[in-house]
Coordinates of C-alpha atoms in Angstrom, one line a residue:
Chain Z
M1466 CA 73.4 81.2 238.0
L1467 CA 72.1 82.1 234.6
G1468 CA 73.0 78.4 233.3
E1469 CA 70.7 77.0 236.1
M1470 CA 68.0 79.2 235.5
R1471 CA 68.1 78.6 231.7
S1472 CA 68.2 74.6 232.2
S1473 CA 65.3 75.0 235.0
L1474 CA 63.4 76.8 232.6
S1475 CA 64.0 74.7 229.6
G1476 CA 63.3 71.7 232.0
Q1477 CA 60.0 72.6 233.2
G1478 CA 58.7 72.9 229.4
A1479 CA 61.0 70.0 227.7
S1480 CA 59.0 68.2 225.1
L1481 CA 56.9 65.4 226.1
S1482 CA 53.8 66.6 224.6
R1483 CA 53.0 62.9 224.4
Y1484 CA 53.2 62.4 227.9
G1485 CA 51.7 65.5 229.5
L1486 CA 54.2 68.2 229.2
A1487 CA 54.1 71.3 226.9
R1488 CA 56.9 71.6 224.3
N1489 CA 59.8 74.0 224.8
G1490 CA 59.1 76.6 222.6
A1491 CA 62.3 77.6 222.1
S1492 CA 62.8 74.4 220.3
L1493 CA 60.3 74.8 217.7
G1494 CA 61.6 75.9 214.4
M1495 CA 64.7 74.3 214.9
G1496 CA 66.3 73.3 211.5
V1497 CA 64.1 75.6 209.8
P1498 CA 66.3 78.2 208.2
S1499 CA 65.2 81.7 207.5
K1500 CA 64.1 82.8 204.5
S1501 CA 66.9 85.5 204.4
I1502 CA 69.9 82.8 204.8
E1503 CA 68.1 80.1 202.6
S1504 CA 67.7 83.0 200.0
K1505 CA 71.6 83.7 200.3
I1506 CA 72.7 80.5 200.3
R1507 CA 70.8 80.1 196.5
A1508 CA 72.6 82.9 195.5
M1509 CA 75.5 81.4 196.6
L1510 CA 74.7 78.4 194.6
A1511 CA 73.7 79.9 191.7
K1512 CA 77.2 81.8 190.8
G1513 CA 77.9 79.1 188.0
W1514 CA 78.8 76.3 190.6
Q1515 CA 78.6 72.7 190.8
G1516 CA 78.0 70.7 193.8
A1517 CA 75.2 69.6 196.5
W1518 CA 72.8 70.7 199.2
N1519 CA 71.8 68.1 201.2
A1520 CA 69.0 69.0 203.9
P1521 CA 68.1 66.0 206.1
N1522 CA 65.7 68.1 207.9
E1523 CA 63.6 68.4 204.8
S1524 CA 63.7 64.7 203.9
I1525 CA 60.1 64.1 204.7
S1526 CA 58.2 67.3 203.9
A1527 CA 60.3 67.6 200.2
P1528 CA 60.7 63.7 200.3
W1529 CA 64.2 61.9 199.8
Y1530 CA 63.5 58.3 198.8
Q1531 CA 64.0 55.0 200.5
N1532 CA 65.2 53.4 197.0
S1533 CA 67.7 55.0 194.4
A1534 CA 65.4 54.9 191.8
A1535 CA 63.2 57.7 193.6
T1536 CA 59.9 55.8 193.6
T1537 CA 59.2 55.2 197.5
P1538 CA 59.5 58.6 199.6
I1539 CA 60.6 58.5 203.0
T1540 CA 58.0 59.2 205.3
A1541 CA 59.2 58.8 208.6
V1542 CA 62.7 58.7 210.6
A1543 CA 64.4 55.1 211.0
Q1544 CA 63.8 54.4 207.5
F1545 CA 66.5 54.2 204.9
I1546 CA 67.9 56.3 202.6
G1547 CA 68.6 55.3 198.8
N1548 CA 68.1 58.6 197.4
A1549 CA 69.1 62.0 199.4
R1550 CA 67.7 64.8 196.9
D1551 CA 69.8 67.6 196.0
K1552 CA 68.2 70.9 197.3
G1553 CA 70.5 72.8 195.3
G1554 CA 68.9 71.9 192.0
R1555 CA 71.6 70.4 190.1
G1556 CA 70.3 67.0 190.0
N1557 CA 73.4 65.7 192.0
H1558 CA 71.3 63.6 194.3
A1559 CA 73.4 61.2 196.5
I1560 CA 72.0 57.7 196.2
Q1561 CA 72.6 54.2 197.4
A1562 CA 71.5 51.4 195.4
T1563 CA 72.7 48.6 197.7
A1564 CA 69.7 48.0 200.3
A1565 CA 72.4 47.2 203.2
A1566 CA 74.5 50.0 202.2
R1567 CA 71.9 52.7 203.1
P1568 CA 72.3 55.2 205.9
A1569 CA 69.0 55.4 208.2
L1570 CA 67.5 58.6 208.6
S1571 CA 67.3 59.5 212.1
A1572 CA 66.5 62.1 214.8
R1573 CA 67.4 60.2 217.7
V1574 CA 69.1 61.9 220.4
N1575 CA 68.2 60.0 223.4
V1576 CA 69.8 56.3 223.2
L1577 CA 67.5 54.8 226.2
L1578 CA 65.0 52.0 224.5
K1579 CA 62.0 53.4 226.8
S1580 CA 62.4 57.0 228.3
E1581 CA 58.9 57.1 230.1
L1582 CA 57.3 53.7 230.9
F1583 CA 59.7 52.6 234.0
T1584 CA 56.8 49.6 234.2
D1585 CA 58.2 48.2 230.9
A1586 CA 60.9 45.3 231.3
T1587 CA 63.2 47.3 229.8
W1588 CA 63.6 48.8 233.0
Q1589 CA 65.0 46.0 235.3
K1590 CA 63.6 46.0 238.8
R1591 CA 65.5 44.1 241.4
G1592 CA 64.4 43.3 245.2
T1593 CA 62.0 46.0 246.5
G1594 CA 62.4 48.1 243.5
T1595 CA 59.4 48.6 241.8
A1596 CA 57.6 50.7 239.2
S1597 CA 54.0 51.2 239.0
A1598 CA 51.9 53.5 236.4
T1599 CA 50.8 55.7 239.7
P1600 CA 51.5 59.4 238.2
A1601 CA 52.7 62.3 239.8
P1602 CA 49.8 64.8 241.2
D1603 CA 50.1 66.4 237.7
G1604 CA 49.2 63.5 236.1
T1605 CA 52.3 62.3 234.3
G1606 CA 55.4 60.3 235.1
Q1607 CA 55.4 56.9 236.8
L1608 CA 56.0 55.9 240.4
I1609 CA 59.1 54.3 241.5
S1610 CA 59.5 52.7 244.7
G1611 CA 61.2 50.9 247.4
I1612 CA 64.8 51.8 245.8
G1613 CA 67.6 50.9 248.2
A1614 CA 71.1 49.6 248.2
T1615 CA 73.1 49.2 245.1
G1616 CA 72.8 46.0 243.2
V1617 CA 69.6 44.9 245.7
N1618 CA 66.6 47.2 245.4
D1619 CA 67.4 49.0 242.1
I1620 CA 65.8 49.9 238.7
F1621 CA 68.1 50.0 235.8
Q1622 CA 68.1 50.3 232.0
S1623 CA 71.4 48.6 230.3
I1624 CA 71.7 49.0 226.5
V1625 CA 74.3 47.9 224.0
I1626 CA 75.2 50.5 221.5
G1627 CA 78.0 50.1 219.0
G1628 CA 81.0 52.6 218.6
S1629 CA 84.2 52.8 220.7
A1630 CA 84.6 52.7 224.3
G1631 CA 85.6 55.9 226.3
I1632 CA 83.1 58.2 224.9
R1633 CA 81.5 60.8 227.2
M1634 CA 77.6 60.4 227.5
E1635 CA 75.3 62.4 229.4
P1636 CA 72.2 61.3 231.6
Q1637 CA 69.2 63.5 232.8
L1638 CA 65.8 62.4 234.4
M1639 CA 63.0 64.3 235.6
I1640 CA 62.0 63.6 239.4
W1641 CA 59.3 64.5 241.7
P1642 CA 60.3 63.5 245.3
I1643 CA 58.1 62.1 247.7
S1644 CA 60.6 62.4 250.2
T1645 CA 63.8 64.8 250.5
V1646 CA 65.9 62.5 252.7
G1647 CA 69.2 60.8 251.5
A1648 CA 70.8 60.3 248.5
M1649 CA 70.2 59.1 245.0
H1650 CA 72.8 57.4 243.4
W1651 CA 73.0 57.6 239.2
R1652 CA 75.1 54.7 237.8
N1653 CA 76.3 53.2 234.7
A1654 CA 74.5 50.1 234.4
A1655 CA 77.3 48.7 232.5
T1656 CA 80.1 49.3 235.1
V1657 CA 80.3 51.6 238.0
A1658 CA 83.7 52.6 236.8
N1659 CA 82.0 54.3 233.8
G1660 CA 79.7 56.6 235.7
L1661 CA 78.6 57.5 239.0
W1662 CA 76.4 60.8 240.0
V1663 CA 75.2 61.6 243.6
L1664 CA 72.0 63.3 244.1
D1665 CA 71.5 64.9 247.3
M1666 CA 67.9 64.5 247.8
S1667 CA 67.4 67.6 250.1
R1668 CA 68.3 69.7 247.3
L1669 CA 65.7 68.8 245.0
T1670 CA 62.1 70.7 245.1
P1671 CA 59.3 68.8 246.8
G1672 CA 55.8 69.0 245.3
Q1673 CA 57.0 69.9 241.7
W1674 CA 59.4 68.1 238.7
N1675 CA 63.0 68.8 239.0
L1676 CA 65.2 68.7 235.9
V1677 CA 68.1 66.9 237.0
T1678 CA 71.1 67.4 234.8
R1679 CA 74.5 68.2 235.9
A1680 CA 73.5 71.8 236.3
H1681 CA 71.2 70.9 238.6
P1682 CA 72.8 71.8 242.7
A1683 CA 71.6 68.6 243.8
V1684 CA 74.2 66.9 241.6
T1685 CA 77.9 65.8 242.4
I1686 CA 79.6 64.1 239.6
S1687 CA 82.0 61.3 241.1
T1688 CA 82.7 60.1 237.9
E1689 CA 81.8 61.2 234.2
Y1690 CA 79.4 58.8 232.3
T1691 CA 81.5 57.1 229.6
K1692 CA 80.1 54.3 227.4
T1693 CA 82.1 50.9 227.8
A1694 CA 82.8 48.6 224.7
G1695 CA 79.3 47.0 225.5
G1696 CA 77.0 50.0 225.8
I1697 CA 75.7 52.6 228.4
G1698 CA 73.2 52.5 231.4
L1699 CA 71.3 54.3 234.1
Q1700 CA 71.0 52.4 237.3
I1701 CA 69.2 54.1 240.2
V1702 CA 70.2 53.0 243.7
A1703 CA 69.8 54.7 247.0
P1704 CA 72.4 53.6 249.4
V1705 CA 71.6 56.3 252.1
G1706 CA 68.3 57.2 253.3
G1707 CA 66.5 54.4 251.4
P1708 CA 64.2 53.0 250.6
L1709 CA 63.2 55.8 248.4
S1710 CA 60.4 56.5 246.4
F1711 CA 59.7 59.3 244.0
Y1712 CA 58.1 60.1 240.5
A1713 CA 60.1 60.0 237.3
K1714 CA 59.8 60.7 233.8
G1715 CA 62.0 61.9 231.0
A1716 CA 65.0 59.4 231.1
Q1717 CA 67.8 60.3 228.9
I1718 CA 71.3 59.3 228.0
E1719 CA 72.9 61.1 225.3
Y1720 CA 76.1 61.2 223.6
G1721 CA 78.1 64.4 224.5
T1722 CA 79.0 66.7 227.6
V1723 CA 75.9 68.8 228.0
P1724 CA 72.6 67.8 228.5
T1725 CA 70.3 68.8 225.8
R1726 CA 66.5 68.6 225.3
Q1727 CA 64.8 65.6 226.4
Q1728 CA 63.3 63.3 223.8
W1729 CA 60.9 60.6 224.8
V1730 CA 61.6 57.2 223.4
D1731 CA 59.1 54.5 222.9
T1732 CA 60.4 52.2 220.5
S1733 CA 63.2 52.4 218.0
T1734 CA 60.7 53.9 215.6
D1735 CA 58.4 55.9 217.8
Y1736 CA 60.0 58.7 219.4
D1737 CA 60.0 62.6 219.7
T1738 CA 61.0 64.0 216.4
D1739 CA 59.2 67.2 216.9
G1740 CA 62.0 70.1 216.6
F1741 CA 64.8 67.3 216.8
Q1742 CA 67.1 67.6 213.8
K1743 CA 67.3 64.9 211.6
Y1744 CA 70.5 63.4 210.2
E1745 CA 72.2 60.4 208.1
K1746 CA 73.3 57.7 210.3
F1747 CA 76.1 55.9 209.0
D1748 CA 77.0 52.7 210.3
G1749 CA 80.7 52.5 209.7
I1750 CA 80.4 49.2 208.0
D1751 CA 79.3 49.8 204.5
D1752 CA 77.1 52.7 204.8
N1753 CA 77.7 55.2 201.9
L1754 CA 75.9 57.6 199.4
G1755 CA 77.3 58.8 195.9
S1756 CA 76.0 60.9 192.9
P1757 CA 77.7 60.0 189.5
T1758 CA 77.6 63.8 188.6
G1759 CA 78.9 66.8 190.7
G1760 CA 82.4 65.8 191.1
G1761 CA 85.8 66.7 189.2
G1762 CA 86.2 70.4 190.4
T1763 CA 89.8 71.9 190.0
A1764 CA 89.1 75.0 192.0
G1765 CA 86.8 76.5 194.2
F1766 CA 86.1 73.4 196.4
F1767 CA 84.1 74.0 199.3
F1768 CA 82.5 71.6 201.8
C1769 CA 80.6 72.6 204.9
Q1770 CA 78.8 70.1 207.3
A1771 CA 78.0 69.2 210.8
V1772 CA 78.8 65.6 212.0
K1773 CA 78.7 63.8 215.0
P1774 CA 81.1 60.7 214.8
T1775 CA 80.3 58.2 216.9
G1776 CA 83.2 55.6 216.5
G1777 CA 86.3 54.7 214.2
A1778 CA 88.5 56.5 216.2
G1779 CA 92.2 55.5 214.9
T1780 CA 90.8 55.2 211.3
V1781 CA 90.4 57.4 208.3
R1782 CA 86.8 58.2 208.0
R1783 CA 86.1 60.1 204.8
L1784 CA 83.2 62.4 204.7
L1785 CA 83.0 63.7 200.8
S1786 CA 85.6 62.8 198.4
D1787 CA 85.9 62.7 194.6
R1788 CA 89.8 61.7 194.5
V1789 CA 91.2 58.9 192.8
A1790 CA 93.6 57.6 195.1
A1791 CA 95.7 55.6 192.4
S1792 CA 96.3 58.8 190.4
F1793 CA 96.5 61.2 193.2
T1794 CA 93.7 63.5 191.8
G1795 CA 90.5 65.1 193.4
Y1796 CA 89.5 66.5 196.7
S1797 CA 88.6 64.7 199.9
V1798 CA 87.6 66.0 203.0
Q1799 CA 88.0 63.3 206.1
I1800 CA 88.5 62.8 209.7
N1801 CA 92.0 61.6 210.0
A1802 CA 93.3 58.9 212.2
S1803 CA 94.0 61.1 214.9
N1804 CA 90.5 62.6 215.0
Q1805 CA 91.5 65.7 213.1
L1806 CA 89.6 67.4 210.2
E1807 CA 91.5 67.1 207.3
I1808 CA 91.3 68.1 203.2
S1809 CA 93.5 66.6 200.6
A1810 CA 93.9 67.8 197.1
G1811 CA 96.0 66.1 194.4
N1812 CA 98.1 67.6 191.5
G1813 CA 98.4 64.1 189.6
A1814 CA 101.7 63.3 191.6
A1815 CA 100.9 63.6 195.4
Y1816 CA 98.5 64.9 197.7
T1817 CA 98.8 67.8 199.5
S1818 CA 96.9 67.8 202.9
I1819 CA 96.2 70.1 205.9
A1820 CA 95.0 68.9 209.1
T1821 CA 93.3 71.1 211.9
A1822 CA 95.3 71.6 215.3
G1823 CA 92.5 70.6 217.0
T1824 CA 90.4 67.5 217.0
L1825 CA 86.7 66.4 216.7
A1826 CA 85.5 64.8 219.8
V1827 CA 83.8 61.6 219.3
G1828 CA 80.4 61.8 220.5
T1829 CA 79.8 65.6 220.1
T1830 CA 78.4 67.5 216.9
A1831 CA 80.9 70.1 215.3
M1832 CA 80.4 72.1 212.2
I1833 CA 83.3 71.4 209.7
T1834 CA 84.5 73.4 206.9
A1835 CA 86.9 72.8 204.2
W1836 CA 87.8 74.9 201.4
D1837 CA 90.0 75.7 198.8
D1838 CA 90.4 79.7 198.3
G1839 CA 92.5 79.8 195.1
T1840 CA 95.8 80.3 197.1
N1841 CA 95.3 77.8 200.1
L1842 CA 93.6 74.7 201.1
N1843 CA 91.8 75.3 204.4
V1844 CA 90.1 73.5 207.3
Q1845 CA 88.1 74.5 210.4
I1846 CA 86.3 72.9 213.1
D1847 CA 83.4 75.0 214.3
G1848 CA 84.8 78.6 214.6
L1849 CA 88.0 77.4 215.6
A1850 CA 91.4 78.5 214.3
V1851 CA 91.9 77.9 210.5
A1852 CA 94.5 75.5 209.3
S1853 CA 96.1 76.3 205.9
I1854 CA 98.6 74.9 203.5
G1855 CA 99.3 76.6 199.6
R1856 CA 97.1 74.7 197.1
P1857 CA 98.6 72.3 194.6
V1858 CA 97.8 72.8 190.9
V1859 CA 94.6 70.1 191.3
I1860 CA 93.9 67.6 188.8
A1861 CA 90.1 66.4 188.5
G1862 CA 89.0 63.3 190.4
T1863 CA 86.1 61.5 189.6
A1864 CA 82.7 62.8 188.0
G1865 CA 81.0 62.1 190.6
F1866 CA 81.6 62.3 194.4
T1867 CA 81.2 59.9 197.4
L1868 CA 79.6 60.6 200.9
G1869 CA 80.6 58.3 203.6
K1870 CA 83.4 56.2 202.6
D1871 CA 86.6 56.3 200.3
N1872 CA 85.7 57.1 196.5
G1873 CA 85.8 54.2 194.6
A1874 CA 86.8 51.9 197.4
A1875 CA 84.9 50.0 200.1
S1876 CA 87.0 51.5 203.3
G1877 CA 86.8 54.9 204.7
F1878 CA 83.4 54.4 206.4
F1879 CA 82.4 57.1 208.5
T1880 CA 80.6 55.9 211.8
G1881 CA 77.9 58.7 213.2
N1882 CA 75.7 61.2 212.4
A1883 CA 76.0 63.6 209.2
Y1884 CA 73.4 66.7 209.5
A1885 CA 73.1 69.0 206.3
S1886 CA 76.0 69.9 204.3
L1887 CA 76.8 72.1 201.5
Y1888 CA 79.1 71.2 198.8
R1889 CA 80.4 73.4 196.1
I1890 CA 82.9 73.4 193.5
G1891 CA 83.6 76.3 190.8
P1892 CA 83.9 80.0 191.6
V1893 CA 86.2 80.3 194.9
M1894 CA 83.6 81.3 197.9
T1895 CA 83.8 84.8 199.5
L1896 CA 84.0 85.2 203.0
P1897 CA 80.6 86.4 203.6
E1898 CA 79.4 83.3 201.4
I1899 CA 81.3 80.9 203.6
A1900 CA 80.1 82.8 206.9
N1901 CA 76.3 82.3 205.3
A1902 CA 76.9 78.7 204.5
Q1903 CA 78.3 78.2 208.1
T1904 CA 75.2 79.9 209.6
Y1905 CA 73.2 77.9 207.7
I1906 CA 74.8 74.6 208.8
R1907 CA 74.9 75.4 212.4
Q1908 CA 71.1 76.3 211.9
Q1909 CA 70.3 72.8 210.3
A1910 CA 72.2 71.1 213.2
G1911 CA 70.8 72.9 216.3
L1912 CA 74.6 74.2 217.1
Chain R
M342 CA 58.3 44.3 201.0
S343 CA 59.2 43.6 204.8
E344 CA 62.8 44.4 205.9
S345 CA 64.7 43.4 208.7
H346 CA 68.4 44.9 209.8
A347 CA 71.1 42.1 209.5
T348 CA 74.8 41.8 209.6
I349 CA 76.0 39.4 206.9
I350 CA 79.7 38.0 207.0
V351 CA 80.7 35.8 204.3
Q352 CA 84.2 33.9 203.9
A353 CA 86.0 35.4 201.5
G354 CA 86.4 32.2 199.1
A355 CA 82.5 32.1 199.0
A356 CA 82.0 35.9 198.6
A357 CA 82.1 35.8 194.9
N358 CA 79.1 33.4 194.7
I359 CA 77.0 34.7 197.7
R360 CA 77.3 38.1 195.8
K361 CA 76.1 36.3 192.7
F362 CA 73.0 34.7 194.5
S363 CA 72.4 38.0 196.2
Q364 CA 72.5 40.2 192.8
M365 CA 70.3 37.7 190.8
T366 CA 67.8 37.3 193.5
G367 CA 67.6 40.9 194.6
K368 CA 68.6 42.8 191.2
V369 CA 69.9 46.6 192.3
D370 CA 68.8 46.4 195.6
L371 CA 71.3 43.4 196.8
D372 CA 73.9 44.1 194.2
N373 CA 77.3 45.0 195.1
M374 CA 77.1 43.5 198.7
F375 CA 80.1 42.3 200.6
L376 CA 82.4 44.8 199.8
T377 CA 83.8 45.6 202.8
A378 CA 86.8 43.5 203.5
L379 CA 87.7 41.9 207.1
S380 CA 90.3 40.2 208.7
A381 CA 91.6 39.2 211.7
T382 CA 94.3 42.2 212.2
G383 CA 92.5 44.7 209.9
Q384 CA 95.2 44.5 207.5
P385 CA 95.5 42.2 204.3
P386 CA 94.9 39.6 203.3
V387 CA 91.0 39.5 203.4
T388 CA 89.4 36.6 204.9
Y389 CA 85.7 37.9 205.1
Y390 CA 83.4 40.5 203.8
V391 CA 80.6 42.1 205.5
S392 CA 77.3 43.6 204.9
S393 CA 75.1 45.5 207.3
G394 CA 72.0 47.1 207.1
A395 CA 68.2 46.7 206.2
V396 CA 67.5 43.6 203.7
P397 CA 64.3 42.2 202.4
D398 CA 63.1 39.4 205.0
S399 CA 62.5 37.1 201.9
Y400 CA 66.4 37.4 201.2
L401 CA 66.8 36.3 205.0
D402 CA 64.5 33.7 204.6
M403 CA 66.4 32.5 201.5
L404 CA 69.8 32.3 203.2
S405 CA 68.3 30.2 206.1
T406 CA 68.7 27.1 204.5
P407 CA 70.7 25.5 201.6
D408 CA 67.5 24.0 200.3
K409 CA 65.7 27.6 200.1
L410 CA 68.8 29.2 198.6
Y411 CA 69.0 26.6 195.8
T412 CA 65.2 26.1 195.0
R413 CA 65.0 30.3 195.0
A414 CA 68.0 30.9 193.3
K415 CA 67.6 28.1 190.3
A416 CA 64.0 29.6 189.9
V417 CA 65.6 33.0 189.2
W418 CA 68.2 32.0 187.2
E419 CA 65.7 29.9 184.8
A420 CA 63.5 32.8 185.0
D421 CA 66.0 34.9 183.6
G422 CA 66.3 32.1 180.8
L423 CA 69.7 30.8 182.4
E424 CA 70.8 27.4 183.5
F425 CA 71.5 27.4 187.1
P426 CA 75.2 26.7 187.4
F427 CA 75.3 25.6 191.0
T428 CA 74.6 21.9 192.6
L429 CA 73.0 21.4 195.7
A430 CA 76.2 20.6 197.3
Q431 CA 77.8 23.7 196.0
V432 CA 74.9 25.7 197.3
T433 CA 75.2 24.1 200.6
T434 CA 78.9 24.5 201.1
A435 CA 78.8 28.4 200.3
L436 CA 75.9 29.0 202.6
S437 CA 78.0 27.5 205.2
K438 CA 80.4 30.3 204.7
V439 CA 78.0 32.8 205.6
T440 CA 77.0 34.2 209.3
V441 CA 73.9 36.3 209.7
G442 CA 73.5 38.2 212.6
Y443 CA 70.1 39.8 213.6
G444 CA 71.1 42.5 216.1
T445 CA 71.0 40.3 219.1
F446 CA 73.1 37.9 220.8
N447 CA 72.5 35.5 223.8
G448 CA 69.3 37.6 223.9
E449 CA 71.2 40.9 224.1
P450 CA 71.5 43.7 221.6
E451 CA 74.4 43.5 219.0
G452 CA 75.2 45.9 216.8
P453 CA 77.3 45.2 213.6
H454 CA 80.8 46.7 215.4
A455 CA 80.2 44.5 218.3
M456 CA 79.7 41.6 216.3
L457 CA 82.7 41.7 214.2
A458 CA 84.6 42.4 217.9
R459 CA 82.8 39.2 219.1
L460 CA 84.1 37.5 215.9
G461 CA 87.6 38.7 216.1
L462 CA 87.3 40.6 213.1
A463 CA 88.3 43.8 211.9
I464 CA 87.9 46.4 208.8
I465 CA 90.6 46.4 206.5
Q466 CA 90.8 50.3 205.9
G467 CA 92.4 51.7 202.7
A468 CA 95.2 54.0 202.1
T469 CA 95.1 57.4 203.7

């Protein structure tokens, strides 16, 4: 019940200032760390450390740069990152000189191409299915009419997105019913077998907007939404009680298994960024960042970040590394081929590795922590059990470090979203310091 | 400088020359391209290399015809005081081994991973 109330409350004020809705006040300030936690992080990093503090949420306000030479500031999302500044003040900026290998700065959550303009051609209409700019009585949304049986009289948006098939995705839509008779079906436009939600129209409240997510009592989930190899879609049909007319706005499909705040999208570069966490989007082909300094640690390694892998299952995806594979030196943190979080450290003869028992879910944001506490190598996903193994006598890897691929090799590319990160080598982190770092990372990723 | 997102796949045998054209014409921004190795199985030997991301439109235009690539590359070499070491026939041969995807296929959006899958190519991963 409480969950439903929260969902309903957040839905009534969910974003869309541009389209006539008030913003959800709870979201304001997301990604802006409190002074106290910032000061604790600064104190932690001041203790004779080396490493880097990567804060994408501040990449425009304290600008990062589009080029490696740091002469062209990043001014908006969807620009590419050539120089991610080290907020920690050690000058270990993560750079990428090669234009095609730069990750994009993004705050995109909603993968739909148009979330509000159902009259646009991206929303295909068939048969009697139509959309008009006629708004609901409150002046927002658009009128959708004539929705009937599957594939004959419908409206749908089908999009192609990369990454692995089978990843769970989550739809949502705001509906102002004109009639509360019959049933509305939401189908994955790519294939019905990969998503079918049934809405009992009689359980929607007439005369107002209804935020329809999985939490709404009108929803019966027949088949969960999963991405196919080709992509995902939202097809709206009314096999029972049609033809159906209703007002709609706030369409969304996002990665994951729970609905989050709705994000309006107009184009790939024009979408709601207010209060949405920023991240580096790595394409899994060649994107990576690196610093020529800040690597070479032999003790006290610590790395904490929030990541959302969106593909690459079955392959190793390196998050941070200063290792030299040929000489078995340095540290490395990766998502292994089984989707476990793993840390490796080399003693010059072999790597010692430990992986979490649990796995990272592709399409879901998680906080990962990997550290060397002077006795053990440790890894942890979110707040789950720590997996540990006795540490080797670590031999230093390279003087710098690499983010998003193997250090010194064109492989191990990470596919997905990389939120803020904290990396330190030197003095062993205390447990309170680790807790503070994790609190900061959670804040930065909205976890 | 306008940019576009493209996925560029180069046959392994032509990669060295295309890398050189890219580095000479784009300097640091286009250096170190085509390092991600591909094959049909995801295992060696390497048969292709790929780069994917935002690149200057002028670069994509240069790759659009052998004449443009030859003319612009030759001008860059000569501006650097160097003799252009390739013939138009060599440039034509090299460019024939380049496939450029602009994010769509048959009118539908196509990401780099989908393009690789359509072409039956997989990234060769390094040692774990």
